[in-house]
Structure formats: C-alpha cells, structure tokens
PDB file of C-alpha atoms and ligand atoms in Angstrom:
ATOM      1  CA  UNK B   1      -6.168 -38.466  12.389  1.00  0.00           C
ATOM      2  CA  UNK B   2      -7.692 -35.102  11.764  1.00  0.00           C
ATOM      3  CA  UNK B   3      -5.272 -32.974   9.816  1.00  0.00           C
ATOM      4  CA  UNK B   4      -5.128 -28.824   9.714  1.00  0.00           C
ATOM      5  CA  UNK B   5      -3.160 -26.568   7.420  1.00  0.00           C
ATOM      6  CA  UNK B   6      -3.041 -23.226   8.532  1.00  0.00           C
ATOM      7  CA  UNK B   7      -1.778 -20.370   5.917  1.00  0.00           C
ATOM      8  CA  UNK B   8      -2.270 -16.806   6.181  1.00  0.00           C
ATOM      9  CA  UNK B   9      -3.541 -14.881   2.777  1.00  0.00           C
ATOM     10  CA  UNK B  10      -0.506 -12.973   2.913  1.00  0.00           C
ATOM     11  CA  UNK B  11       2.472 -12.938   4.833  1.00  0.00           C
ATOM     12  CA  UNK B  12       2.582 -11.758   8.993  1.00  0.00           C
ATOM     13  CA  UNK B  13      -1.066 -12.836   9.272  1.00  0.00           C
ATOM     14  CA  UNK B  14      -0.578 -14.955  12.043  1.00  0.00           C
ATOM     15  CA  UNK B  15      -0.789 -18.617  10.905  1.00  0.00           C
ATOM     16  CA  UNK B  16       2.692 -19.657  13.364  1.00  0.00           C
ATOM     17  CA  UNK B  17       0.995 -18.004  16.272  1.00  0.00           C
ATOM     18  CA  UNK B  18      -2.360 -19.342  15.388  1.00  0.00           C
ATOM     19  CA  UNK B  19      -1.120 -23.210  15.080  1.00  0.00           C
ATOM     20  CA  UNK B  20       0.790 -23.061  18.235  1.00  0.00           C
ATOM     21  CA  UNK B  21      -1.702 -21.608  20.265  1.00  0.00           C
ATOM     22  CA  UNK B  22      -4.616 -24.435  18.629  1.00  0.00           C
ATOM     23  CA  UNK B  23      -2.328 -27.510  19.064  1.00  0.00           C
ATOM     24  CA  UNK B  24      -1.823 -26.129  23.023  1.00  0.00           C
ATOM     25  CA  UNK B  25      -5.749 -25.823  23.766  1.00  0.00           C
ATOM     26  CA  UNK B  26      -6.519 -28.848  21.643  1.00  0.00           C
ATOM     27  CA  UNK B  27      -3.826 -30.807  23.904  1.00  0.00           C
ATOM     28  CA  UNK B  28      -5.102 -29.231  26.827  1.00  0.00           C
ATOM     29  CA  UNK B  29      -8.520 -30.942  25.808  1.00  0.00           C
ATOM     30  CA  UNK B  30      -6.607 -34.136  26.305  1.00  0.00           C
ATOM     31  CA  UNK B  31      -6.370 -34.615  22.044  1.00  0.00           C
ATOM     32  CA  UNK B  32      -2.905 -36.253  21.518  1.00  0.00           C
ATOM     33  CA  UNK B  33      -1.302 -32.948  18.542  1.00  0.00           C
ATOM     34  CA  UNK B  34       1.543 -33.154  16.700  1.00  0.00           C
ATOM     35  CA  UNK B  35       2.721 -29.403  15.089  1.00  0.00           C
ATOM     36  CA  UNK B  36       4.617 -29.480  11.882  1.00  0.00           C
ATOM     37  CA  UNK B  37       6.937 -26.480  10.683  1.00  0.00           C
ATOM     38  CA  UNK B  38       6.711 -26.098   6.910  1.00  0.00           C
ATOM     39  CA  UNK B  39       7.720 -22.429   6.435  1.00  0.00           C
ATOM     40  CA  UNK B  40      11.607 -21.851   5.645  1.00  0.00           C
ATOM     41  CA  UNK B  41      11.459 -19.193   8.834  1.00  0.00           C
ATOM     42  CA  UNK B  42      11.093 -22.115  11.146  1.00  0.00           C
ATOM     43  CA  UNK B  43       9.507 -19.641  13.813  1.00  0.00           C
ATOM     44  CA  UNK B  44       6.975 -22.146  15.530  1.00  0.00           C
ATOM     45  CA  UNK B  45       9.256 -24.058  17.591  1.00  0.00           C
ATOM     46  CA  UNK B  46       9.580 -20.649  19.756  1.00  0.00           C
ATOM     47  CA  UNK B  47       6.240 -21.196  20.718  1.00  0.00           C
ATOM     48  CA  UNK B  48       7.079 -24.086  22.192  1.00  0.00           C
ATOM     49  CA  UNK B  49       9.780 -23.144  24.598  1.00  0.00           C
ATOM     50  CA  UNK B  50      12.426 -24.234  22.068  1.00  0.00           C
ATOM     51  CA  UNK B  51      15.999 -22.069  21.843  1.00  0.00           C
ATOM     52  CA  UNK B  52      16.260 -19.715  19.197  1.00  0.00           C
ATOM     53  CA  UNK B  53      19.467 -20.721  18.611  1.00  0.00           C
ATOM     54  CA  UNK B  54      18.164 -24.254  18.146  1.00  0.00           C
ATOM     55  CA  UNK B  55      18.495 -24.162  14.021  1.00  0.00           C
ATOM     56  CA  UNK B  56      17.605 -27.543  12.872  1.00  0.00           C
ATOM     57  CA  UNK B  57      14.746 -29.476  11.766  1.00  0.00           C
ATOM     58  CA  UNK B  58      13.317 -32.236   8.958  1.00  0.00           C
ATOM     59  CA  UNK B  59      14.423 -29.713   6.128  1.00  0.00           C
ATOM     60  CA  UNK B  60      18.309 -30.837   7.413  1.00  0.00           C
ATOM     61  CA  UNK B  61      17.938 -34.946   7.254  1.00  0.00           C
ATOM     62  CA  UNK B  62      17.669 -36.202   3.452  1.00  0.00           C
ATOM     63  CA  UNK B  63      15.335 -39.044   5.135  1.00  0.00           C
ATOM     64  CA  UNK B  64      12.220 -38.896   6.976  1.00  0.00           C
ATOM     65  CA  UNK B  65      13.453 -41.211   9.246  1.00  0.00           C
ATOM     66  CA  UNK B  66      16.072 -38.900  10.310  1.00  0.00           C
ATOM     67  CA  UNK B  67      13.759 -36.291  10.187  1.00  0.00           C
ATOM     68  CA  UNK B  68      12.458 -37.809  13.340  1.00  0.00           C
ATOM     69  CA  UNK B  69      14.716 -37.364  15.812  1.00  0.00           C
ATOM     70  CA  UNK B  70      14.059 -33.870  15.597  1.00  0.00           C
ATOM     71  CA  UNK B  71      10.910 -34.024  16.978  1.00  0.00           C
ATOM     72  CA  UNK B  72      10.328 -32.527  20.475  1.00  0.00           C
ATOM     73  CA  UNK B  73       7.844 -32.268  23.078  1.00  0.00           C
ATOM     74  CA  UNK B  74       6.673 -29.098  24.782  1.00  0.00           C
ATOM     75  CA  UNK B  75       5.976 -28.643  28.556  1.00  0.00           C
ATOM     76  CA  UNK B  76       2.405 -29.334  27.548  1.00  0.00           C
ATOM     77  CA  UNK B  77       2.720 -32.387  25.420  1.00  0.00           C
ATOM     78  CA  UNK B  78       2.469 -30.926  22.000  1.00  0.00           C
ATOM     79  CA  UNK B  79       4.522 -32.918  20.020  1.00  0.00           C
ATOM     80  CA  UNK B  80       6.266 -30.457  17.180  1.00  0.00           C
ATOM     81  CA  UNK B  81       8.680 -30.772  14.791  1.00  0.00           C
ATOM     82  CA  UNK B  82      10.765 -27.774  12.985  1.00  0.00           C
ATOM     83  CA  UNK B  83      11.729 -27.062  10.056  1.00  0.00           C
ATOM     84  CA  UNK B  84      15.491 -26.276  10.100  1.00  0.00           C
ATOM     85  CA  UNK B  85      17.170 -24.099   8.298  1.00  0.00           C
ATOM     86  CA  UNK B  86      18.163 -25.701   5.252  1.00  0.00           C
ATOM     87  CA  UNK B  87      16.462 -25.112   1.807  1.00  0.00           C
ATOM     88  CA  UNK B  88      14.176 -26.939   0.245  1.00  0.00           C
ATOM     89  CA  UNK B  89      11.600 -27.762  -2.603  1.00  0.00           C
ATOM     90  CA  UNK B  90       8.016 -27.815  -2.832  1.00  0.00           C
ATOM     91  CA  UNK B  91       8.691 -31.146  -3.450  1.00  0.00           C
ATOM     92  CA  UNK B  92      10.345 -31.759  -0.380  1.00  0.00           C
ATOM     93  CA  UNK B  93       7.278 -29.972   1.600  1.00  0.00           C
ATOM     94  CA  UNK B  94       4.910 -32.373  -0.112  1.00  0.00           C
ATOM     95  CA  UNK B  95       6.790 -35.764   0.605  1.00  0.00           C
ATOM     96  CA  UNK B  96       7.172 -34.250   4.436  1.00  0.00           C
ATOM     97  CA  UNK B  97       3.331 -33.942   4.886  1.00  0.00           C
ATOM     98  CA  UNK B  98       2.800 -37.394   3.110  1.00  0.00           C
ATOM     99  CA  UNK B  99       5.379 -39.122   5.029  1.00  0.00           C
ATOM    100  CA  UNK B 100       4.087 -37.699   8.260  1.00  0.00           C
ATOM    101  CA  UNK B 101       0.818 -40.137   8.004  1.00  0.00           C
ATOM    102  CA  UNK B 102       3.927 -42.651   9.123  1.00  0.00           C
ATOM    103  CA  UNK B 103       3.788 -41.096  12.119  1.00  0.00           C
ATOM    104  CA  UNK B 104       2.587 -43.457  15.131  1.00  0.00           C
ATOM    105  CA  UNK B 105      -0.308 -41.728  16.031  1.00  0.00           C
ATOM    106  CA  UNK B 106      -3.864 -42.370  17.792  1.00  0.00           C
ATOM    107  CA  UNK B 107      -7.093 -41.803  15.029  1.00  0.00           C
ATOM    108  CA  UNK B 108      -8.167 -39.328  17.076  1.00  0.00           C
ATOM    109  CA  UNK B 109      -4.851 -37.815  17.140  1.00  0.00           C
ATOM    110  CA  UNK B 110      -4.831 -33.920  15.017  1.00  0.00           C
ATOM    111  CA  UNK B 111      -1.799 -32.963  12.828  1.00  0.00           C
ATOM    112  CA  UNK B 112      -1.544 -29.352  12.357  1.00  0.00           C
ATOM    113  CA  UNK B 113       0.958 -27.479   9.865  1.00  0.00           C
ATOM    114  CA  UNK B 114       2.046 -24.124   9.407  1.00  0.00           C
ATOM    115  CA  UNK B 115       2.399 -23.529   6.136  1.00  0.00           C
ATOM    116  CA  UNK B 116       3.849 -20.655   4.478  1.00  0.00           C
ATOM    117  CA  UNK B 117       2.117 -17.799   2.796  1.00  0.00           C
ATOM    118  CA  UNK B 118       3.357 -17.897  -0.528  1.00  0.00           C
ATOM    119  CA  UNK B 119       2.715 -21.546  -1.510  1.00  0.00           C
ATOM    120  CA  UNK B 120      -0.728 -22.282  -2.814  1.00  0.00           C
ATOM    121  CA  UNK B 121      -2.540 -24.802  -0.834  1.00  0.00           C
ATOM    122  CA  UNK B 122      -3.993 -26.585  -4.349  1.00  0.00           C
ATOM    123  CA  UNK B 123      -0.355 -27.858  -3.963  1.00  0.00           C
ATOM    124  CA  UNK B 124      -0.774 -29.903  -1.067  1.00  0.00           C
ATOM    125  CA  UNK B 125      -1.836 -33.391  -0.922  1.00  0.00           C
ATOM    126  CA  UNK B 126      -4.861 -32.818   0.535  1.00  0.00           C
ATOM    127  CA  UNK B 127      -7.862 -35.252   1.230  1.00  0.00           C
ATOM    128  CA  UNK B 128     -11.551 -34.750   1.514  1.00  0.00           C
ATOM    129  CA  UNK B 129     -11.022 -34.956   5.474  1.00  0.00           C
ATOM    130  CA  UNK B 130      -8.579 -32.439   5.938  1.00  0.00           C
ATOM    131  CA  UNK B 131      -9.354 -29.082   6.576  1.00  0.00           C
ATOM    132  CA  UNK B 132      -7.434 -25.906   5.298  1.00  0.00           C
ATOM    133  CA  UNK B 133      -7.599 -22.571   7.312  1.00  0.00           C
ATOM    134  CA  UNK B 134      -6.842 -19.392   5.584  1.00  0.00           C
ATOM    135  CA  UNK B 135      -6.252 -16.793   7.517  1.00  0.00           C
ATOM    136  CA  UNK B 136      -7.066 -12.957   6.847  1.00  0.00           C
ATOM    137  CA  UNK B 137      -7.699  -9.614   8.619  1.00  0.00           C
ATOM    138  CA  UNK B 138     -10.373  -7.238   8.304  1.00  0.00           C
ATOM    139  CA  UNK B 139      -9.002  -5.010   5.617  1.00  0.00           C
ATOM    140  CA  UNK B 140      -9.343  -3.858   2.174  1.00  0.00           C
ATOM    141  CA  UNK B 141      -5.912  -6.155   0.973  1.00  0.00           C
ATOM    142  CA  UNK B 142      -7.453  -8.656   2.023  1.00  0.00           C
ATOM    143  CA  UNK B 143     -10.959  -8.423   1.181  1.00  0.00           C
ATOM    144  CA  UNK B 144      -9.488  -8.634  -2.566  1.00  0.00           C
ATOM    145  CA  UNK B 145      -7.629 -11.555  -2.196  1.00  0.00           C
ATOM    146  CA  UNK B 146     -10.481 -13.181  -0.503  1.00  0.00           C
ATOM    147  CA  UNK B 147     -12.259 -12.506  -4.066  1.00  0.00           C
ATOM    148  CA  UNK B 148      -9.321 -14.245  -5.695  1.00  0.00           C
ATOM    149  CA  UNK B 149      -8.854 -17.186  -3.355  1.00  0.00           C
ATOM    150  CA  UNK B 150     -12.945 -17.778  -4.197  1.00  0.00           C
ATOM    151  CA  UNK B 151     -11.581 -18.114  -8.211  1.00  0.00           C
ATOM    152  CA  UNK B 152      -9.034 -20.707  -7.480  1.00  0.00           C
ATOM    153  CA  UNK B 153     -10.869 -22.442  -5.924  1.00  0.00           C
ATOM    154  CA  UNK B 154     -14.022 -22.844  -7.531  1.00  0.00           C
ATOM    155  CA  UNK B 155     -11.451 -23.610 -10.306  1.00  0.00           C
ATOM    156  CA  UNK B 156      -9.039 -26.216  -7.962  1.00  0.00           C
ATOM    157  CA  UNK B 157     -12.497 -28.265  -7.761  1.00  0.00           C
ATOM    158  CA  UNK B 158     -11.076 -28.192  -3.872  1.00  0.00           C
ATOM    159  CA  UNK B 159     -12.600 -31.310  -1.861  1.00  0.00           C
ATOM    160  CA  UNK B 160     -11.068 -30.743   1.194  1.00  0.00           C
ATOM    161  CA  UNK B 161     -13.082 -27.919   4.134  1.00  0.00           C
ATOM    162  CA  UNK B 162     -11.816 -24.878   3.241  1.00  0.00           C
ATOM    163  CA  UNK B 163     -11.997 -21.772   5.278  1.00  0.00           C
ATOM    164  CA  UNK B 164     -11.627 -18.092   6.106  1.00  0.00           C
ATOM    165  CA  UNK B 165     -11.113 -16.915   9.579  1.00  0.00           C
ATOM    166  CA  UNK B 166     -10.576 -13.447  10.406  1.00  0.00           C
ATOM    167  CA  UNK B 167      -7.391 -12.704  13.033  1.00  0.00           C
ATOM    168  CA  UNK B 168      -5.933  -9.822  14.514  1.00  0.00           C
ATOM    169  CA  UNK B 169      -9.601  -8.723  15.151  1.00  0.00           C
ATOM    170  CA  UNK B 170      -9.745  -5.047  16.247  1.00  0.00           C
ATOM    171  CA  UNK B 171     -13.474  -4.803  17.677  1.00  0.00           C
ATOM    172  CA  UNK B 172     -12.505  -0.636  17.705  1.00  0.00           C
ATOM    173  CA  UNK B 173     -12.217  -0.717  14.124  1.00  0.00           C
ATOM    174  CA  UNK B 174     -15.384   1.022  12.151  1.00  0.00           C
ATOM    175  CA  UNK B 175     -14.047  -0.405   9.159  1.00  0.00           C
ATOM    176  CA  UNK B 176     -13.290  -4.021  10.410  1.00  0.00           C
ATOM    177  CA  UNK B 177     -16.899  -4.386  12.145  1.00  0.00           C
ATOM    178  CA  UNK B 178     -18.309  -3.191   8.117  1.00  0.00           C
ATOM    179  CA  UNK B 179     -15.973  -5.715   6.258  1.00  0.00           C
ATOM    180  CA  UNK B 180     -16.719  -8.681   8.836  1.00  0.00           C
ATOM    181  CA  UNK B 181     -20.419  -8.150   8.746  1.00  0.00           C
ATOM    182  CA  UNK B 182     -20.536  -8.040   4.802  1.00  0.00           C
ATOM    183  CA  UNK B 183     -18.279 -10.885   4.753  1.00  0.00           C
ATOM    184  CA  UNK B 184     -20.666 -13.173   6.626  1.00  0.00           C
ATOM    185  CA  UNK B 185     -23.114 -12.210   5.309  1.00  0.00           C
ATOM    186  CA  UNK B 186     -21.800 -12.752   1.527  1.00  0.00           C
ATOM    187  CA  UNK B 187     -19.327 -14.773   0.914  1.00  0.00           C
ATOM    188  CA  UNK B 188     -19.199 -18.563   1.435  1.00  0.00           C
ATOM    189  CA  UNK B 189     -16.611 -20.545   3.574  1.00  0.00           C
ATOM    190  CA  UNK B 190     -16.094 -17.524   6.714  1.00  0.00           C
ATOM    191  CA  UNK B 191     -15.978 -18.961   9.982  1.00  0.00           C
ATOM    192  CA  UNK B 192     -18.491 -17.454  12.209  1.00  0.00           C
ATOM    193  CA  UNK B 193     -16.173 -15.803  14.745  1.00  0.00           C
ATOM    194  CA  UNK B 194     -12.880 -14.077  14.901  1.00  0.00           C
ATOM    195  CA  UNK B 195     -10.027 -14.368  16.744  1.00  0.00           C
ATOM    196  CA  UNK B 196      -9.085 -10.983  18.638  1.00  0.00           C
ATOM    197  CA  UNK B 197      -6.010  -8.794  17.818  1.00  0.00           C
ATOM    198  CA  UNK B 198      -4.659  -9.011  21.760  1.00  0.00           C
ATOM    199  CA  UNK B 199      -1.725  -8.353  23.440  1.00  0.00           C
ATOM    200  CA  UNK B 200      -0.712 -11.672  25.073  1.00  0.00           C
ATOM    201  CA  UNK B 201      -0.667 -13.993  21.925  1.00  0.00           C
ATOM    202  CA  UNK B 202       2.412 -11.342  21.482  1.00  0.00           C
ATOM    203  CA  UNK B 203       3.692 -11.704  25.167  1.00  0.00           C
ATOM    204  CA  UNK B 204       3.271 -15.116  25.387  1.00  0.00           C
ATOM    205  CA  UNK B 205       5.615 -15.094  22.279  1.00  0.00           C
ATOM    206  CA  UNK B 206       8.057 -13.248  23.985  1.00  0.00           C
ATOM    207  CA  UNK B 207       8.069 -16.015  27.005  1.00  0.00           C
ATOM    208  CA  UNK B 208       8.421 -18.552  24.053  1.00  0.00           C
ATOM    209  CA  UNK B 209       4.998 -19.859  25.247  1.00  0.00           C
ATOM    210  CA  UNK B 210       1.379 -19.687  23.881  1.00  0.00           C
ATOM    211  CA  UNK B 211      -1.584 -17.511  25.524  1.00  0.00           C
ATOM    212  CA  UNK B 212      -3.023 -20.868  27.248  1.00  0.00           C
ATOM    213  CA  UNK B 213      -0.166 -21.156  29.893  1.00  0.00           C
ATOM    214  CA  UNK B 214       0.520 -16.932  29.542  1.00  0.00           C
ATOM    215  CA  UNK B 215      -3.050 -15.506  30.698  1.00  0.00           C
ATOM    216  CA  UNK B 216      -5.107 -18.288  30.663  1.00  0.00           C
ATOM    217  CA  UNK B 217      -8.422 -15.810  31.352  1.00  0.00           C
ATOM    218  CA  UNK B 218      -7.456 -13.685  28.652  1.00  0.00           C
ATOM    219  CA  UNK B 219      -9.561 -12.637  25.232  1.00  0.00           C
ATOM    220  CA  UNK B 220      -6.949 -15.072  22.788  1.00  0.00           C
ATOM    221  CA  UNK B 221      -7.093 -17.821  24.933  1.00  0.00           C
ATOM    222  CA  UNK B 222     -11.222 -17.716  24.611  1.00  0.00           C
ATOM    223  CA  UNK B 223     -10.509 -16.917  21.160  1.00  0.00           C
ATOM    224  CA  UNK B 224      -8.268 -20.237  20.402  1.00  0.00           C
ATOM    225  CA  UNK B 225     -11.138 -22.011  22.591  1.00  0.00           C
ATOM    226  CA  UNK B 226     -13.229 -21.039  20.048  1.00  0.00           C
ATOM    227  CA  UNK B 227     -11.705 -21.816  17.317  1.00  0.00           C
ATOM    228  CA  UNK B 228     -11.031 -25.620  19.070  1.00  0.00           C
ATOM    229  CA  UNK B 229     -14.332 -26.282  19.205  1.00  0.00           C
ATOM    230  CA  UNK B 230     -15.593 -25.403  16.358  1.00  0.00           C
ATOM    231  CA  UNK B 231     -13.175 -27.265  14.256  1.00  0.00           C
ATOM    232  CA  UNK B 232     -14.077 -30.383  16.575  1.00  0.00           C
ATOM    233  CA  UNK B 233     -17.644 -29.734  15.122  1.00  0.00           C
ATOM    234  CA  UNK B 234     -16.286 -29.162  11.427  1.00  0.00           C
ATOM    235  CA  UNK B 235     -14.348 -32.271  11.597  1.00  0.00           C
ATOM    236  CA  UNK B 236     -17.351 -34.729  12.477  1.00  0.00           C
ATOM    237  CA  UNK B 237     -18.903 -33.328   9.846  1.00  0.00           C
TER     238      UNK B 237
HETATM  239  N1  LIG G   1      -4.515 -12.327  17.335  1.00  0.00           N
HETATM  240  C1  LIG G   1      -3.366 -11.643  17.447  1.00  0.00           C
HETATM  241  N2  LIG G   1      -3.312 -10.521  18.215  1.00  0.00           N
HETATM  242  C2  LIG G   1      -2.183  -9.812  18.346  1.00  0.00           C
HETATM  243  N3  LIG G   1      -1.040 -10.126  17.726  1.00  0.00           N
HETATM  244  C3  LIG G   1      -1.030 -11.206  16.931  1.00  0.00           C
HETATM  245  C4  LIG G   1      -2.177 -12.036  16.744  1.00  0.00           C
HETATM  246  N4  LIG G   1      -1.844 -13.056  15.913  1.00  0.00           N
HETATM  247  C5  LIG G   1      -0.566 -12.877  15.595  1.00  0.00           C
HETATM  248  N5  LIG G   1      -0.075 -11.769  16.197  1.00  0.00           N
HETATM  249  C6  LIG G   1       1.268 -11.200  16.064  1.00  0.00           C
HETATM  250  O1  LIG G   1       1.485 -10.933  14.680  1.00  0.00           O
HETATM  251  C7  LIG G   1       2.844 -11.167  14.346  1.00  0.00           C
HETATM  252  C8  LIG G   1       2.916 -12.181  13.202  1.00  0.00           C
HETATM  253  O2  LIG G   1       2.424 -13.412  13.714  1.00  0.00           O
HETATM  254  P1  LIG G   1       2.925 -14.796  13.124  1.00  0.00           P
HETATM  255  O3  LIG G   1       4.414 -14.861  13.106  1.00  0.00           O
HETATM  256  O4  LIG G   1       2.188 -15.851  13.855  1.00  0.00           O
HETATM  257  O5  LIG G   1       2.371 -14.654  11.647  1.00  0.00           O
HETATM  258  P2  LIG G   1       2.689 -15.555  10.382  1.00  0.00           P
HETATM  259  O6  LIG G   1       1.483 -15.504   9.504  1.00  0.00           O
HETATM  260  O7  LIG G   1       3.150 -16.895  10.814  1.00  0.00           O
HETATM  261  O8  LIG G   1       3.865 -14.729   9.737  1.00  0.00           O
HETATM  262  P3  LIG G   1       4.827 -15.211   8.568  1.00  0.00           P
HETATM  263  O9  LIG G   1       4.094 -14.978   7.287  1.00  0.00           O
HETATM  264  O10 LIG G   1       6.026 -14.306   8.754  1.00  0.00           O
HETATM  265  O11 LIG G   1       5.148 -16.664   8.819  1.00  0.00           O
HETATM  266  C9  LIG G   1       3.528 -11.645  15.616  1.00  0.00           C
HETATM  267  O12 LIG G   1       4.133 -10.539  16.236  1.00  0.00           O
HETATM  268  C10 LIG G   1       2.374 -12.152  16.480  1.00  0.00           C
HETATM  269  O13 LIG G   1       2.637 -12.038  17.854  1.00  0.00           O
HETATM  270 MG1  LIG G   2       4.852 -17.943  10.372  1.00  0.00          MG
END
C-alpha cells in the first residue's frame, strides 16, 4: 500500500481539493484508493458527492472499529472516510492513520490523507515509503516558508519522500513564472510541474464532484493526470 499525505504550507492552499481530485484519477487508472479526512473541517467528503449536512465521521466513534462504518464509497469507487465533527487530539490523528494499515486493502492499493495545515508532518508516523506532499503557491509567503520547511527538515532527519508542488498556478502571473523558475532551479524536493489555478476544480466543488467527472478535457484534470503519474514513478522508486 502506497500511502500520501497531502498538507498545504498554509491554510486554503488546496490540499482537500487536491486529494479528492488524485484519489478520483488514480481510481480511474483502475488503483483500488481509499481517502482519509484528518482536518477538523471535514470538507473532503463534499468532493465525493456526500451531504453537507452529513456531520459525522471516525473523530465521533471512540474505536476504530466503529470508525468503520463510516466509510463510504463515491460514484467512482473511491473509498473515503470523514472526519466528523467531533474534537480531537493529535493523538487521536496519529492512532487513526496507524490503525488504518488494518484496513483490508490490496498492496497495490494507495491511501491518501488530507491533513490539516497547522499540524507538522514530523508528527506523523511516517515510513521511508510514504510520501508527503506539501503544497504551496507561487508567492512571496510562501517562498519563506519554503525556506523554513527546508530547516525542519534537514533537522527532522525526514526519511520519508518529501515534496513541494506548486498549486493554484497562474501561468499570467510575471511574478509566479520568476518564483517557479528560481525554485526549480534552487531548491531541492520541487516537483517538476504545477498544477493550474482553474476554474472547474472550483465548479466541480460546487457539483460536490471532482474535475475528472466535471470537464474531463479540462487544464486540472491534465493537471491531476500529471501529478498521478508522476507519483506512480516516485513511488517505485
Ligand atoms: N488548482 C486550483 N485552481 C482553482 N481553485 C482551486 C485550486 N485548488 C484549490 N482551489 C480552490 O481553493 C479553495 C481552497 O481549496 P481547498 O479547500 O482544497 O484548500 P485546503 O488547503 O484544503 O484549505 P483548508 O486549509 O481550509 O483545509 C477552494 O475554493 C478550491 O476550490
Ligand atoms: Mg482542506
């Protein structure tokens, strides 16, 4: 089982939209997914087609085993479960991603999770296998906290594939073309591609649905296409 966290840098980033829209092209592929919710604004499951006024998840059971019966299954076959709307710890988060490799799932099955913004990812339990995406945009915020992230982790002694990828891409930008370039060209861990800033991940969202089933020819769909494949390379690695 391949596991993904996704976290933006900073808040709004686009880490919910980002998972939902992966685990539907990965599925699409024919790669069984399974979509975890571990931010408190339990936002992912409207990705997925499920009520707003659906309110719980895992964060409302005391056991994992409860926990699982509030897993559902999109019109695609993305298997996701959300987070509820009760509060919990950081210990809580941490037992939910380690009692998720209960789950019955294929080896070639890929977990991803949408974690929040404001937790660090050093405290995860993360493996040498798993890979972490950190999301930024083009822009001078985070450009510095891209700097600061590099610190942390030189000084986590991180094992697991950690990496930058740009979203929200505006190709229009002066400013965002300078900033990418210098980034690649720099600094170490930057995925080699962006994903667009586009209109339909944002209608799709609105359809409580991803860009794949939305406007399947569109810019973010190529984008999350992308973004697939190349993790399917980064994983074998
Ligand atoms: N590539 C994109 N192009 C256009 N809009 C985008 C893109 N990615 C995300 N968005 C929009 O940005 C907003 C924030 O996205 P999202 O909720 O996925 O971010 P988040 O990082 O999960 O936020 P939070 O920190 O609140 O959990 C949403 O309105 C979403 O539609
Ligand atoms: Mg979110």
């Amino acid at each position: 089982m391949q596991r993904i966290f996704v976290k933006g840098i900073k808040g709004g980033i686009g880490s919910t939209s980002v998972v939902a829209n992966l685990a539907c092209v990965l599925k699409k592929s024919d790669v069984d997914v399974i979509a975890i919710d571990l931010d408190a604004k339990s936002d992912l499951g409207l990705h997925f087609g499920l009520k707003w006024t659906s309110t719980k998840g895992w964060s409302n059971e005391s056991n994992f085993e409860d926990a699982l019966l509030h897993f559902r299954k999109d019109s695609d076959g993305v298997l996701f479960l959300p987070f509820g709307d009760n509060e919990v710890t950081l210990e809580d988060i941490v037992s939910t991603v380690n009692n998720c490799k209960k789950l019955d799932y294929k080896a070639s099955s890929w977990l991803l999770f949408d974690c929040p913004d404001h937790i660090n990812i050093s405290h995860y339990p993360l493996e040498e296998k798993d890979i972490v995406i950190e999301l930024v945009t083009c822009d001078a915020i985070c450009h510095s906290l891209i700097y600061k992230r590099l610190q942390t982790l030189k000084t986590a002694e991180s094992t697991w594939k950690h990496f930058f990828v740009v979203n929200r891409y505006n190709s229009a930008s002066v400013l965002e073309f300078d900033l990418f370039s210098l980034w690649q060209s720099t600094l170490p861990f930057m995925a080699p591609f962006f994903i667009n800033s586009d209109e339909v991940i944002k209608e799709a969202t609105a359809n409580r649905n991803v860009a794949l089933n939305c406007a399947p020819y569109s810019v973010a769909n190529d984008d999350f296409e992308t973004l697939a494949g190349w993790l399917v390379s980064r994983a074998a690695l």
